[in-house]
mmCIF file of C-alpha atoms in Angstrom:
data_model
loop_
_atom_site.group_PDB
_atom_site.id
_atom_site.type_symbol
_atom_site.label_atom_id
_atom_site.label_comp_id
_atom_site.label_asym_id
_atom_site.label_seq_id
_atom_site.Cartn_x
_atom_site.Cartn_y
_atom_site.Cartn_z
ATOM 1 C CA UNK A 1 65.973 138.612 97.235
ATOM 2 C CA UNK A 2 64.658 135.304 95.889
ATOM 3 C CA UNK A 3 66.013 132.122 97.452
ATOM 4 C CA UNK A 4 69.443 131.237 96.159
ATOM 5 C CA UNK A 5 69.565 128.344 93.730
ATOM 6 C CA UNK A 6 72.616 126.257 94.485
ATOM 7 C CA UNK A 7 73.696 123.139 92.655
ATOM 8 C CA UNK A 8 76.110 120.471 93.839
ATOM 9 C CA UNK A 9 78.361 117.993 92.089
ATOM 10 C CA UNK A 10 79.845 115.002 93.862
ATOM 11 C CA UNK A 11 83.246 113.844 92.665
ATOM 12 C CA UNK A 12 82.300 110.222 93.270
ATOM 13 C CA UNK A 13 79.673 108.192 91.440
ATOM 14 C CA UNK A 14 79.460 105.263 93.813
ATOM 15 C CA UNK A 15 76.201 104.858 95.685
ATOM 16 C CA UNK A 16 77.672 104.964 99.190
ATOM 17 C CA UNK A 17 79.904 107.958 98.421
ATOM 18 C CA UNK A 18 80.727 110.102 101.451
ATOM 19 C CA UNK A 19 80.822 113.160 99.243
ATOM 20 C CA UNK A 20 77.354 112.552 97.878
ATOM 21 C CA UNK A 21 76.222 112.074 101.488
ATOM 22 C CA UNK A 22 77.877 115.360 102.367
ATOM 23 C CA UNK A 23 75.874 117.098 99.636
ATOM 24 C CA UNK A 24 72.682 115.488 100.928
ATOM 25 C CA UNK A 25 73.519 116.950 104.347
ATOM 26 C CA UNK A 26 73.920 120.368 102.763
ATOM 27 C CA UNK A 27 70.554 119.866 101.084
ATOM 28 C CA UNK A 28 68.837 118.907 104.329
ATOM 29 C CA UNK A 29 70.281 121.771 106.295
ATOM 30 C CA UNK A 30 69.269 124.325 103.678
ATOM 31 C CA UNK A 31 65.885 122.872 102.671
ATOM 32 C CA UNK A 32 62.603 124.594 103.580
ATOM 33 C CA UNK A 33 61.808 123.797 107.214
ATOM 34 C CA UNK A 34 65.556 123.674 107.325
ATOM 35 C CA UNK A 35 67.833 122.625 110.155
ATOM 36 C CA UNK A 36 70.071 125.611 109.640
ATOM 37 C CA UNK A 37 68.759 129.075 110.448
ATOM 38 C CA UNK A 38 70.364 131.157 107.683
ATOM 39 C CA UNK A 39 69.338 134.735 106.992
ATOM 40 C CA UNK A 40 69.545 133.792 103.294
ATOM 41 C CA UNK A 41 67.137 131.234 101.857
ATOM 42 C CA UNK A 42 68.822 128.721 99.617
ATOM 43 C CA UNK A 43 68.182 125.307 98.127
ATOM 44 C CA UNK A 44 70.634 122.778 96.760
ATOM 45 C CA UNK A 45 69.979 120.599 93.739
ATOM 46 C CA UNK A 46 72.427 117.696 93.382
ATOM 47 C CA UNK A 47 73.285 117.206 89.715
ATOM 48 C CA UNK A 48 73.607 113.741 88.242
ATOM 49 C CA UNK A 49 76.254 113.519 85.523
ATOM 50 C CA UNK A 50 76.528 109.737 85.135
ATOM 51 C CA UNK A 51 75.373 109.956 81.528
ATOM 52 C CA UNK A 52 77.974 112.542 80.491
ATOM 53 C CA UNK A 53 80.400 110.888 78.035
ATOM 54 C CA UNK A 54 84.152 111.252 77.846
ATOM 55 C CA UNK A 55 84.989 114.742 76.594
ATOM 56 C CA UNK A 56 85.739 114.834 72.901
ATOM 57 C CA UNK A 57 85.731 118.037 70.913
ATOM 58 C CA UNK A 58 84.748 116.082 67.785
ATOM 59 C CA UNK A 59 81.320 115.061 69.077
ATOM 60 C CA UNK A 60 78.168 117.160 69.430
ATOM 61 C CA UNK A 61 77.294 118.073 73.000
ATOM 62 C CA UNK A 62 74.795 115.363 73.960
ATOM 63 C CA UNK A 63 71.598 116.045 75.944
ATOM 64 C CA UNK A 64 73.271 115.002 79.219
ATOM 65 C CA UNK A 65 75.928 117.678 78.753
ATOM 66 C CA UNK A 66 73.417 120.328 77.734
ATOM 67 C CA UNK A 67 71.331 119.607 80.832
ATOM 68 C CA UNK A 68 74.393 119.802 83.085
ATOM 69 C CA UNK A 69 75.515 123.014 81.438
ATOM 70 C CA UNK A 70 72.082 124.629 81.740
ATOM 71 C CA UNK A 71 71.705 123.659 85.403
ATOM 72 C CA UNK A 72 75.091 125.201 86.162
ATOM 73 C CA UNK A 73 74.240 128.365 84.220
ATOM 74 C CA UNK A 74 70.908 128.730 86.047
ATOM 75 C CA UNK A 75 72.521 128.356 89.472
ATOM 76 C CA UNK A 76 73.515 131.252 91.711
ATOM 77 C CA UNK A 77 76.328 129.156 93.116
ATOM 78 C CA UNK A 78 77.942 125.729 92.951
ATOM 79 C CA UNK A 79 79.232 123.376 95.630
ATOM 80 C CA UNK A 80 81.769 120.744 94.590
ATOM 81 C CA UNK A 81 82.171 117.889 97.073
ATOM 82 C CA UNK A 82 85.011 115.695 95.986
ATOM 83 C CA UNK A 83 87.078 112.733 97.030
ATOM 84 C CA UNK A 84 90.758 112.649 96.132
ATOM 85 C CA UNK A 85 91.837 110.026 93.606
ATOM 86 C CA UNK A 86 95.587 109.514 93.299
ATOM 87 C CA UNK A 87 96.459 112.899 94.840
ATOM 88 C CA UNK A 88 94.236 114.651 92.306
ATOM 89 C CA UNK A 89 90.755 115.560 91.150
ATOM 90 C CA UNK A 90 88.685 112.497 90.167
ATOM 91 C CA UNK A 91 88.678 112.117 86.386
ATOM 92 C CA UNK A 92 84.893 111.871 86.345
ATOM 93 C CA UNK A 93 84.451 115.277 88.003
ATOM 94 C CA UNK A 94 87.138 116.907 85.871
ATOM 95 C CA UNK A 95 85.510 115.445 82.772
ATOM 96 C CA UNK A 96 82.147 117.032 83.698
ATOM 97 C CA UNK A 97 83.943 120.334 84.366
ATOM 98 C CA UNK A 98 85.789 120.092 81.024
ATOM 99 C CA UNK A 99 82.453 119.830 79.188
ATOM 100 C CA UNK A 100 80.982 122.735 81.146
ATOM 101 C CA UNK A 101 84.091 124.876 80.612
ATOM 102 C CA UNK A 102 83.184 125.734 77.024
ATOM 103 C CA UNK A 103 83.207 128.192 75.447
ATOM 104 C CA UNK A 104 86.252 129.513 77.280
ATOM 105 C CA UNK A 105 85.512 132.554 79.472
ATOM 106 C CA UNK A 106 81.861 132.399 78.441
ATOM 107 C CA UNK A 107 81.212 129.100 80.146
ATOM 108 C CA UNK A 108 78.793 128.131 82.912
ATOM 109 C CA UNK A 109 81.728 128.410 85.317
ATOM 110 C CA UNK A 110 82.810 131.869 84.206
ATOM 111 C CA UNK A 111 82.504 134.202 87.222
ATOM 112 C CA UNK A 112 80.332 131.581 88.941
ATOM 113 C CA UNK A 113 80.629 131.484 92.748
ATOM 114 C CA UNK A 114 81.948 128.035 93.689
ATOM 115 C CA UNK A 115 82.580 126.431 97.071
ATOM 116 C CA UNK A 116 84.699 123.317 97.509
ATOM 117 C CA UNK A 117 84.459 120.612 100.125
ATOM 118 C CA UNK A 118 85.725 117.084 100.300
ATOM 119 C CA UNK A 119 85.601 113.954 102.413
ATOM 120 C CA UNK A 120 87.982 111.010 102.401
ATOM 121 C CA UNK A 121 88.765 108.000 104.564
ATOM 122 C CA UNK A 122 92.370 109.121 105.159
ATOM 123 C CA UNK A 123 93.976 111.867 107.188
ATOM 124 C CA UNK A 124 94.426 114.469 104.462
ATOM 125 C CA UNK A 125 90.744 114.939 103.708
ATOM 126 C CA UNK A 126 91.222 115.675 99.976
ATOM 127 C CA UNK A 127 93.498 118.705 100.528
ATOM 128 C CA UNK A 128 95.577 117.927 97.436
ATOM 129 C CA UNK A 129 92.567 117.406 95.171
ATOM 130 C CA UNK A 130 91.102 120.675 96.429
ATOM 131 C CA UNK A 131 94.342 122.487 95.629
ATOM 132 C CA UNK A 132 94.217 121.227 92.051
ATOM 133 C CA UNK A 133 90.522 122.055 91.808
ATOM 134 C CA UNK A 134 91.197 125.672 92.799
ATOM 135 C CA UNK A 135 93.732 125.975 89.975
ATOM 136 C CA UNK A 136 91.147 124.577 87.562
ATOM 137 C CA UNK A 137 88.342 126.843 88.787
ATOM 138 C CA UNK A 138 90.480 129.959 88.670
ATOM 139 C CA UNK A 139 91.648 128.849 85.235
ATOM 140 C CA UNK A 140 88.015 129.136 84.120
ATOM 141 C CA UNK A 141 87.714 132.476 85.974
ATOM 142 C CA UNK A 142 85.218 131.121 88.474
ATOM 143 C CA UNK A 143 84.898 132.935 91.773
ATOM 144 C CA UNK A 144 86.267 130.551 94.396
ATOM 145 C CA UNK A 145 84.745 130.829 97.885
ATOM 146 C CA UNK A 146 87.470 132.403 100.017
ATOM 147 C CA UNK A 147 87.293 130.334 103.177
ATOM 148 C CA UNK A 148 89.411 127.839 105.118
ATOM 149 C CA UNK A 149 89.393 124.467 103.386
ATOM 150 C CA UNK A 150 86.671 121.986 104.240
ATOM 151 C CA UNK A 151 88.917 118.933 104.498
ATOM 152 C CA UNK A 152 86.952 116.127 106.090
ATOM 153 C CA UNK A 153 89.315 113.276 106.933
ATOM 154 C CA UNK A 154 88.488 109.963 108.633
ATOM 155 C CA UNK A 155 85.153 110.035 106.828
ATOM 156 C CA UNK A 156 84.421 106.458 107.894
ATOM 157 C CA UNK A 157 83.936 107.651 111.464
ATOM 158 C CA UNK A 158 81.866 110.721 110.639
ATOM 159 C CA UNK A 159 79.083 109.180 108.594
ATOM 160 C CA UNK A 160 76.591 106.529 109.668
ATOM 161 C CA UNK A 161 74.287 104.715 107.253
ATOM 162 C CA UNK A 162 75.063 107.212 104.512
ATOM 163 C CA UNK A 163 74.428 110.248 106.675
ATOM 164 C CA UNK A 164 76.792 112.777 108.200
ATOM 165 C CA UNK A 165 76.350 112.363 111.941
ATOM 166 C CA UNK A 166 79.499 113.738 113.552
ATOM 167 C CA UNK A 167 78.452 116.785 115.640
ATOM 168 C CA UNK A 168 81.723 118.702 115.193
ATOM 169 C CA UNK A 169 81.563 118.290 111.435
ATOM 170 C CA UNK A 170 77.919 119.341 111.329
ATOM 171 C CA UNK A 171 78.813 122.445 113.297
ATOM 172 C CA UNK A 172 81.618 123.227 110.837
ATOM 173 C CA UNK A 173 79.273 122.555 107.924
ATOM 174 C CA UNK A 174 76.642 124.940 109.294
ATOM 175 C CA UNK A 175 79.213 127.679 109.722
ATOM 176 C CA UNK A 176 80.487 127.045 106.212
ATOM 177 C CA UNK A 177 76.974 127.219 104.775
ATOM 178 C CA UNK A 178 76.129 130.426 106.662
ATOM 179 C CA UNK A 179 79.218 132.084 105.236
ATOM 180 C CA UNK A 180 78.823 130.547 101.789
ATOM 181 C CA UNK A 181 75.202 131.595 101.307
ATOM 182 C CA UNK A 182 75.979 135.133 102.550
ATOM 183 C CA UNK A 183 78.916 135.344 100.174
ATOM 184 C CA UNK A 184 76.951 134.075 97.173
ATOM 185 C CA UNK A 185 74.152 136.548 97.991
ATOM 186 C CA UNK A 186 76.669 139.408 98.196
ATOM 187 C CA UNK A 187 78.284 138.405 94.904
ATOM 188 C CA UNK A 188 74.933 138.124 93.135
ATOM 189 C CA UNK A 189 73.632 141.358 94.606
ATOM 190 C CA UNK A 190 76.784 143.142 93.482
ATOM 191 C CA UNK A 191 76.235 141.819 89.964
ATOM 192 C CA UNK A 192 72.647 143.041 89.946
ATOM 193 C CA UNK A 193 73.426 146.450 91.449
ATOM 194 C CA UNK A 194 76.954 147.277 90.427
ATOM 195 C CA UNK B 1 117.913 92.762 76.211
ATOM 196 C CA UNK B 2 114.638 92.370 74.295
ATOM 197 C CA UNK B 3 113.186 95.472 72.647
ATOM 198 C CA UNK B 4 111.430 97.712 75.136
ATOM 199 C CA UNK B 5 107.649 97.652 74.971
ATOM 200 C CA UNK B 6 106.360 101.162 75.461
ATOM 201 C CA UNK B 7 102.737 102.240 75.486
ATOM 202 C CA UNK B 8 101.349 105.731 75.008
ATOM 203 C CA UNK B 9 98.174 107.467 76.113
ATOM 204 C CA UNK B 10 96.986 110.697 74.542
ATOM 205 C CA UNK B 11 95.071 113.066 76.806
ATOM 206 C CA UNK B 12 92.830 114.113 73.923
ATOM 207 C CA UNK B 13 90.289 111.962 72.118
ATOM 208 C CA UNK B 14 89.681 114.203 69.130
ATOM 209 C CA UNK B 15 90.827 112.918 65.783
ATOM 210 C CA UNK B 16 93.099 115.842 64.928
ATOM 211 C CA UNK B 17 94.700 115.921 68.395
ATOM 212 C CA UNK B 18 98.239 117.294 68.438
ATOM 213 C CA UNK B 19 99.070 115.003 71.321
ATOM 214 C CA UNK B 20 97.962 111.910 69.442
ATOM 215 C CA UNK B 21 100.059 113.156 66.512
ATOM 216 C CA UNK B 22 102.992 113.578 68.887
ATOM 217 C CA UNK B 23 102.638 109.946 69.964
ATOM 218 C CA UNK B 24 102.508 108.855 66.324
ATOM 219 C CA UNK B 25 105.796 110.715 65.807
ATOM 220 C CA UNK B 26 107.293 108.830 68.726
ATOM 221 C CA UNK B 27 106.049 105.621 67.173
ATOM 222 C CA UNK B 28 107.584 106.426 63.783
ATOM 223 C CA UNK B 29 110.923 107.417 65.197
ATOM 224 C CA UNK B 30 111.185 104.261 67.301
ATOM 225 C CA UNK B 31 109.691 101.757 64.848
ATOM 226 C CA UNK B 32 111.816 99.093 63.116
ATOM 227 C CA UNK B 33 113.682 100.713 60.233
ATOM 228 C CA UNK B 34 113.370 103.662 62.552
ATOM 229 C CA UNK B 35 114.274 107.262 61.986
ATOM 230 C CA UNK B 36 116.017 107.510 65.310
ATOM 231 C CA UNK B 37 119.230 105.602 65.864
ATOM 232 C CA UNK B 38 118.869 104.512 69.500
ATOM 233 C CA UNK B 39 121.175 101.971 71.098
ATOM 234 C CA UNK B 40 118.039 100.552 72.728
ATOM 235 C CA UNK B 41 115.340 98.989 70.556
ATOM 236 C CA UNK B 42 111.858 100.077 71.515
ATOM 237 C CA UNK B 43 108.348 100.135 70.091
ATOM 238 C CA UNK B 44 105.393 102.251 71.085
ATOM 239 C CA UNK B 45 101.815 101.007 71.118
ATOM 240 C CA UNK B 46 99.226 103.797 71.361
ATOM 241 C CA UNK B 47 96.387 102.692 73.636
ATOM 242 C CA UNK B 48 92.793 103.533 72.790
ATOM 243 C CA UNK B 49 90.660 104.155 75.866
ATOM 244 C CA UNK B 50 87.533 105.635 74.260
ATOM 245 C CA UNK B 51 85.412 102.763 75.547
ATOM 246 C CA UNK B 52 86.495 103.165 79.172
ATOM 247 C CA UNK B 53 83.462 104.315 81.203
ATOM 248 C CA UNK B 54 83.360 106.915 83.970
ATOM 249 C CA UNK B 55 85.097 105.500 87.037
ATOM 250 C CA UNK B 56 82.684 104.066 89.549
ATOM 251 C CA UNK B 57 83.775 101.743 92.315
ATOM 252 C CA UNK B 58 80.334 100.103 92.302
ATOM 253 C CA UNK B 59 80.664 98.619 88.827
ATOM 254 C CA UNK B 60 82.704 95.633 87.682
ATOM 255 C CA UNK B 61 85.781 96.502 85.672
ATOM 256 C CA UNK B 62 84.573 96.189 82.084
ATOM 257 C CA UNK B 63 86.616 94.575 79.301
ATOM 258 C CA UNK B 64 87.857 97.984 78.079
ATOM 259 C CA UNK B 65 89.362 98.691 81.501
ATOM 260 C CA UNK B 66 90.858 95.208 81.803
ATOM 261 C CA UNK B 67 92.490 95.581 78.390
ATOM 262 C CA UNK B 68 93.904 99.006 79.291
ATOM 263 C CA UNK B 69 95.154 97.706 82.624
ATOM 264 C CA UNK B 70 96.802 94.655 81.075
ATOM 265 C CA UNK B 71 98.521 96.692 78.335
ATOM 266 C CA UNK B 72 99.936 99.040 80.974
ATOM 267 C CA UNK B 73 101.085 96.128 83.136
ATOM 268 C CA UNK B 74 102.793 94.447 80.172
ATOM 269 C CA UNK B 75 104.651 97.616 79.207
ATOM 270 C CA UNK B 76 108.226 98.415 80.178
ATOM 271 C CA UNK B 77 107.375 102.098 80.164
ATOM 272 C CA UNK B 78 104.581 104.565 79.496
ATOM 273 C CA UNK B 79 104.475 107.890 77.653
ATOM 274 C CA UNK B 80 101.640 110.273 78.488
ATOM 275 C CA UNK B 81 101.102 113.006 75.892
ATOM 276 C CA UNK B 82 98.534 115.435 77.166
ATOM 277 C CA UNK B 83 96.866 118.709 76.383
ATOM 278 C CA UNK B 84 95.937 121.024 79.238
ATOM 279 C CA UNK B 85 92.217 121.516 79.917
ATOM 280 C CA UNK B 86 91.381 124.369 82.278
ATOM 281 C CA UNK B 87 94.855 124.515 83.804
ATOM 282 C CA UNK B 88 94.665 120.821 84.635
ATOM 283 C CA UNK B 89 94.845 117.228 83.453
ATOM 284 C CA UNK B 90 92.046 116.364 81.002
ATOM 285 C CA UNK B 91 89.264 114.502 82.799
ATOM 286 C CA UNK B 92 89.339 111.723 80.210
ATOM 287 C CA UNK B 93 93.016 110.948 80.849
ATOM 288 C CA UNK B 94 92.651 111.195 84.622
ATOM 289 C CA UNK B 95 89.630 108.888 84.428
ATOM 290 C CA UNK B 96 91.672 106.245 82.581
ATOM 291 C CA UNK B 97 94.454 106.642 85.155
ATOM 292 C CA UNK B 98 91.955 106.349 88.029
ATOM 293 C CA UNK B 99 90.791 102.979 86.688
ATOM 294 C CA UNK B 100 94.369 101.770 86.208
ATOM 295 C CA UNK B 101 95.398 102.985 89.668
ATOM 296 C CA UNK B 102 93.761 100.053 91.449
ATOM 297 C CA UNK B 103 94.556 98.280 93.627
ATOM 298 C CA UNK B 104 96.526 101.031 95.338
ATOM 299 C CA UNK B 105 100.294 100.427 95.315
ATOM 300 C CA UNK B 106 99.771 97.195 93.383
ATOM 301 C CA UNK B 107 98.470 98.920 90.281
ATOM 302 C CA UNK B 108 99.725 98.942 86.706
ATOM 303 C CA UNK B 109 101.305 102.320 87.483
ATOM 304 C CA UNK B 110 103.105 101.170 90.631
ATOM 305 C CA UNK B 111 106.850 101.623 90.043
ATOM 306 C CA UNK B 112 106.170 101.936 86.305
ATOM 307 C CA UNK B 113 108.568 104.222 84.411
ATOM 308 C CA UNK B 114 106.505 107.065 82.950
ATOM 309 C CA UNK B 115 107.481 109.954 80.698
ATOM 310 C CA UNK B 116 105.284 113.011 80.210
ATOM 311 C CA UNK B 117 104.980 115.278 77.201
ATOM 312 C CA UNK B 118 102.364 117.718 76.065
ATOM 313 C CA UNK B 119 101.415 119.958 73.171
ATOM 314 C CA UNK B 120 99.025 122.907 73.194
ATOM 315 C CA UNK B 121 98.135 125.816 70.932
ATOM 316 C CA UNK B 122 99.106 128.395 73.577
ATOM 317 C CA UNK B 123 102.391 129.592 75.021
ATOM 318 C CA UNK B 124 102.516 127.464 78.171
ATOM 319 C CA UNK B 125 102.630 124.120 76.398
ATOM 320 C CA UNK B 126 100.702 122.205 79.107
ATOM 321 C CA UNK B 127 103.159 123.028 81.896
ATOM 322 C CA UNK B 128 100.405 123.258 84.507
ATOM 323 C CA UNK B 129 98.743 120.003 83.472
ATOM 324 C CA UNK B 130 102.133 118.274 83.573
ATOM 325 C CA UNK B 131 102.736 119.586 87.090
ATOM 326 C CA UNK B 132 99.445 118.089 88.262
ATOM 327 C CA UNK B 133 100.170 114.862 86.414
ATOM 328 C CA UNK B 134 103.488 114.467 88.246
ATOM 329 C CA UNK B 135 101.673 114.757 91.565
ATOM 330 C CA UNK B 136 99.224 112.087 90.434
ATOM 331 C CA UNK B 137 101.938 109.745 89.130
ATOM 332 C CA UNK B 138 104.054 110.057 92.248
ATOM 333 C CA UNK B 139 100.861 109.545 94.263
ATOM 334 C CA UNK B 140 100.601 106.120 92.619
ATOM 335 C CA UNK B 141 104.359 105.577 93.225
ATOM 336 C CA UNK B 142 105.162 105.558 89.528
ATOM 337 C CA UNK B 143 108.709 106.355 88.504
ATOM 338 C CA UNK B 144 108.555 109.695 86.738
ATOM 339 C CA UNK B 145 111.165 110.275 84.014
ATOM 340 C CA UNK B 146 113.557 112.830 85.492
ATOM 341 C CA UNK B 147 114.075 115.190 82.590
ATOM 342 C CA UNK B 148 113.344 118.801 81.603
ATOM 343 C CA UNK B 149 109.668 119.198 80.746
ATOM 344 C CA UNK B 150 108.563 118.564 77.175
ATOM 345 C CA UNK B 151 106.273 121.608 76.893
ATOM 346 C CA UNK B 152 105.354 122.056 73.261
ATOM 347 C CA UNK B 153 103.620 125.408 72.831
ATOM 348 C CA UNK B 154 102.311 126.970 69.618
ATOM 349 C CA UNK B 155 101.415 123.488 68.437
ATOM 350 C CA UNK B 156 99.483 124.921 65.482
ATOM 351 C CA UNK B 157 102.773 125.966 63.892
ATOM 352 C CA UNK B 158 104.670 122.769 64.605
ATOM 353 C CA UNK B 159 102.362 120.202 63.053
ATOM 354 C CA UNK B 160 101.257 119.942 59.450
ATOM 355 C CA UNK B 161 98.466 117.635 58.255
ATOM 356 C CA UNK B 162 98.483 115.794 61.554
ATOM 357 C CA UNK B 163 102.225 115.265 61.604
ATOM 358 C CA UNK B 164 104.965 116.843 63.679
ATOM 359 C CA UNK B 165 107.158 118.652 61.152
ATOM 360 C CA UNK B 166 109.011 121.346 63.099
ATOM 361 C CA UNK B 167 112.768 120.455 62.926
ATOM 362 C CA UNK B 168 113.655 121.942 66.329
ATOM 363 C CA UNK B 169 110.881 119.996 68.017
ATOM 364 C CA UNK B 170 111.870 116.789 66.237
ATOM 365 C CA UNK B 171 115.425 117.280 67.417
ATOM 366 C CA UNK B 172 114.190 117.788 70.994
ATOM 367 C CA UNK B 173 111.945 114.735 70.658
ATOM 368 C CA UNK B 174 114.819 112.549 69.463
ATOM 369 C CA UNK B 175 116.971 113.640 72.374
ATOM 370 C CA UNK B 176 114.099 112.991 74.746
ATOM 371 C CA UNK B 177 113.548 109.513 73.313
ATOM 372 C CA UNK B 178 117.235 108.623 73.448
ATOM 373 C CA UNK B 179 117.319 109.541 77.123
ATOM 374 C CA UNK B 180 113.944 108.015 77.877
ATOM 375 C CA UNK B 181 114.663 104.629 76.325
ATOM 376 C CA UNK B 182 118.069 104.482 78.062
ATOM 377 C CA UNK B 183 116.462 105.350 81.371
ATOM 378 C CA UNK B 184 113.687 102.775 81.005
ATOM 379 C CA UNK B 185 116.271 100.142 80.053
ATOM 380 C CA UNK B 186 118.366 101.015 83.115
ATOM 381 C CA UNK B 187 115.354 100.866 85.416
ATOM 382 C CA UNK B 188 114.212 97.519 84.007
ATOM 383 C CA UNK B 189 117.700 96.058 84.093
ATOM 384 C CA UNK B 190 118.057 97.145 87.721
ATOM 385 C CA UNK B 191 114.816 95.353 88.523
ATOM 386 C CA UNK B 192 115.975 92.179 86.817
ATOM 387 C CA UNK B 193 119.475 92.230 88.347
ATOM 388 C CA UNK B 194 119.160 94.018 91.654
#
């Protein structure tokens, strides 16, 4: 099987985002010459959606949306790493998802394997945002990675200079990625050889 | 007591939005020489947030955000009329809320009386989006209007030429507005004379 193509979206656009850093950690641990010894080869491309406008059904899908949509369609699996804003999914991430959700049940997210993770400074580690995100993903008929939640609280203590350094978290991340890549491979293989 | 200043946000930016039409109905029924005979005078200003950018903590709050924030702060109460996108709150509306949610617990939404309504073409009438929105509002410590949900399904049959025409819905809307304006007046009066 060819290496899995994974793409990641961070729910935060700020430069020093913990969730973007988390995705960079995923990237490093999966990259060729990788830190993580998975039986399944996989790479992660982090998608930039800063140029995506506010969703409006009246306007033509601009190039930024088409690029996002195509990258999601081409991917074997998606990882969403999100902060929690006001007990919910950040508007910016939901807005990107809203664009990519069309046409309904034929969208880039339809049947797509998706894993969720999230980091936040507080104790809850984005649990509420992740709950809402699962409703949204299942609403689009995505396949949601069945796994204990990756709720990374006290993010301030687990990252250093924009890099995830906490050994316990890295261990949990590696386990998550081993399971996630195996699951995506199984899902994709089942689609190819039903 | 001076007339209540209410502001409304529609969760959809498209021109023919049912939710924007719903807010225009609210406006008409409350306006001077109004259709609805409330004991409490109130006006509704519909806020335009098309120019609000994607939330990013790195950037300075632009004029569009400052104007939105100030209008919300100046209001006695807020009405959110929202469609449901992918079983959740539209990203565009959540993005506007995310901007207006700062600083935490000192924001425009802090303790603000907020009513929710929603219209959709389907049967559910935005019930799931409204559930998520309540979590978000209570997360910001807004005061959420305690009232049966205004879930307007089959919107296609209830509006005509961009106007709410269904008599049953108008009756429900009038009742809602009577209760809502009384509640906002009570809340505000309690704040002024504790």
